[in-house]
XYZ file of C-alpha atoms in Angstrom:
174
model
C 65.806 122.848 21.369
C 65.989 121.328 24.866
C 62.981 119.416 26.184
C 61.883 121.305 29.309
C 60.061 118.224 30.676
C 63.179 116.149 31.330
C 63.483 116.806 35.081
C 62.312 119.113 37.849
C 65.072 119.838 40.355
C 65.065 121.823 43.564
C 67.993 122.397 45.915
C 69.110 124.520 48.829
C 72.702 124.363 49.989
C 75.625 126.047 51.694
C 79.308 125.947 50.793
C 82.369 127.880 51.940
C 85.280 128.538 49.605
C 87.670 125.581 49.244
C 85.647 123.461 51.691
C 83.466 120.400 51.074
C 79.799 121.063 50.557
C 78.588 122.011 54.049
C 74.909 121.272 53.477
C 72.555 120.434 50.631
C 68.945 119.407 50.503
C 67.780 118.489 47.018
C 64.751 116.855 45.443
C 63.953 115.786 41.914
C 61.202 114.505 39.666
C 62.310 112.697 36.521
C 59.298 111.543 34.502
C 61.490 109.967 31.790
C 64.905 108.521 32.582
C 65.309 107.808 28.846
C 65.011 111.549 28.037
C 67.479 112.425 30.795
C 69.893 109.771 29.545
C 69.633 111.139 25.994
C 70.309 114.666 27.265
C 73.522 113.504 28.974
C 74.625 111.296 26.107
C 74.009 108.041 27.962
C 76.229 108.822 30.953
C 73.769 108.372 33.852
C 75.937 105.787 35.596
C 79.739 106.060 35.819
C 81.893 103.136 34.810
C 83.084 103.730 31.265
C 82.561 101.096 28.593
C 82.378 98.286 31.167
C 79.040 99.517 32.497
C 76.618 100.905 29.932
C 73.023 100.989 31.141
C 69.931 102.012 29.204
C 66.958 103.229 31.228
C 63.282 103.958 30.805
C 60.648 104.790 33.392
C 60.784 107.566 35.976
C 61.964 108.469 39.455
C 61.231 111.030 42.166
C 63.613 111.480 45.043
C 65.470 113.526 47.600
C 68.932 113.646 49.132
C 70.469 115.447 52.081
C 74.198 116.157 52.355
C 75.964 117.534 55.427
C 79.669 118.121 56.055
C 80.469 116.918 52.556
C 78.806 113.500 52.889
C 75.362 112.090 52.059
C 73.163 111.770 55.157
C 69.851 110.593 53.728
C 68.499 109.402 50.374
C 65.023 108.361 49.277
C 63.630 107.613 45.812
C 60.351 106.432 44.361
C 61.027 104.203 41.345
C 58.319 104.305 38.679
C 58.270 101.351 36.287
C 61.958 101.534 35.508
C 63.362 99.274 32.816
C 67.111 98.732 32.769
C 69.276 96.921 30.225
C 73.062 96.790 30.350
C 75.151 97.400 27.236
C 75.580 93.756 26.224
C 72.084 92.740 27.433
C 73.454 90.290 30.011
C 71.198 91.961 32.598
C 67.682 93.213 31.978
C 65.185 94.311 34.638
C 61.624 95.245 33.673
C 58.986 97.187 35.572
C 61.069 98.023 38.657
C 58.943 100.069 41.051
C 58.949 100.905 44.722
C 60.801 102.932 47.307
C 64.540 102.993 48.022
C 65.636 104.618 51.281
C 68.955 104.968 53.075
C 70.384 106.956 55.987
C 73.960 107.410 57.184
C 72.949 107.085 60.847
C 69.965 106.494 63.080
C 67.209 103.988 62.405
C 67.336 101.505 59.554
C 65.425 102.754 56.507
C 62.865 100.493 54.853
C 62.898 99.885 51.120
C 60.454 97.897 49.041
C 61.198 97.118 45.410
C 59.071 95.166 42.933
C 60.211 93.787 39.591
C 57.831 92.530 36.895
C 60.375 90.380 35.018
C 63.934 90.270 33.816
C 66.820 88.274 32.408
C 70.281 87.554 33.808
C 72.810 86.090 31.349
C 69.995 84.710 29.232
C 68.088 83.166 32.154
C 64.514 84.440 32.489
C 63.548 85.947 35.841
C 59.944 86.280 36.943
C 58.238 88.863 39.117
C 59.607 89.411 42.609
C 59.309 91.733 45.583
C 62.251 92.761 47.773
C 61.880 94.132 51.321
C 65.135 95.616 52.616
C 66.480 97.634 55.534
C 69.550 99.788 55.093
C 71.675 102.169 57.124
C 75.205 103.478 56.658
C 77.192 100.556 55.175
C 74.673 97.831 56.080
C 71.814 96.292 54.134
C 69.590 93.298 54.903
C 66.662 91.450 53.436
C 63.707 91.448 55.850
C 61.511 88.864 54.081
C 62.336 85.933 51.818
C 62.217 86.639 48.079
C 60.775 84.131 45.657
C 62.300 84.625 42.218
C 60.583 82.545 39.510
C 63.144 80.894 37.203
C 62.663 78.284 34.496
C 59.826 76.006 35.632
C 60.609 76.537 39.311
C 61.810 79.211 41.646
C 64.821 80.432 43.568
C 63.990 81.261 47.178
C 66.358 83.809 48.705
C 65.846 83.472 52.442
C 68.678 85.734 53.547
C 70.722 88.562 52.120
C 72.891 90.915 54.104
C 75.886 93.095 53.532
C 78.210 94.897 55.902
C 80.700 97.607 54.958
C 79.211 97.577 51.446
C 80.893 100.868 50.506
C 84.350 99.716 51.580
C 87.030 98.025 49.497
C 86.256 94.747 51.283
C 82.485 94.475 51.692
C 81.068 91.379 53.384
C 78.012 89.727 51.835
C 75.958 86.779 53.008
C 73.341 85.114 50.797
C 71.135 82.152 51.693
C 69.105 80.591 48.883
C 67.538 77.316 47.864
């Protein structure tokens, strides 16, 4: 028996034979990412054995596609927990809004994390304020990431051409 409460999906689209997807507007509500992951046999994120992620929590979102390419994306993250296959990365209680657009104004995102671990190092709670558009992303406020008995202050983060084969990243931290 299939659990009918895994996800609610809605979509309207248009496609011509042998052409890229002309238009699609879709929205979703996923109350349990763990149930969705179980339904798909763990394959929520591509990457083969090198990238195995286990999820819990939920997500609501929407995407618009035109002329075969994403134009806009927005998601509300609801207390997502993520652990990679070898537990070198763990993020707990990730909540907030992710937004992106292919053109036009920068989209604002705000993401909160309750705690985590990176390669055995404990990470405390943090809040990330970002702007993104097309291939660009930037941090709009410093992030204070509690670590050990102190903190790491990330005062700048930006990326250009992040979807290309040669993205450019700049990080300033102390």
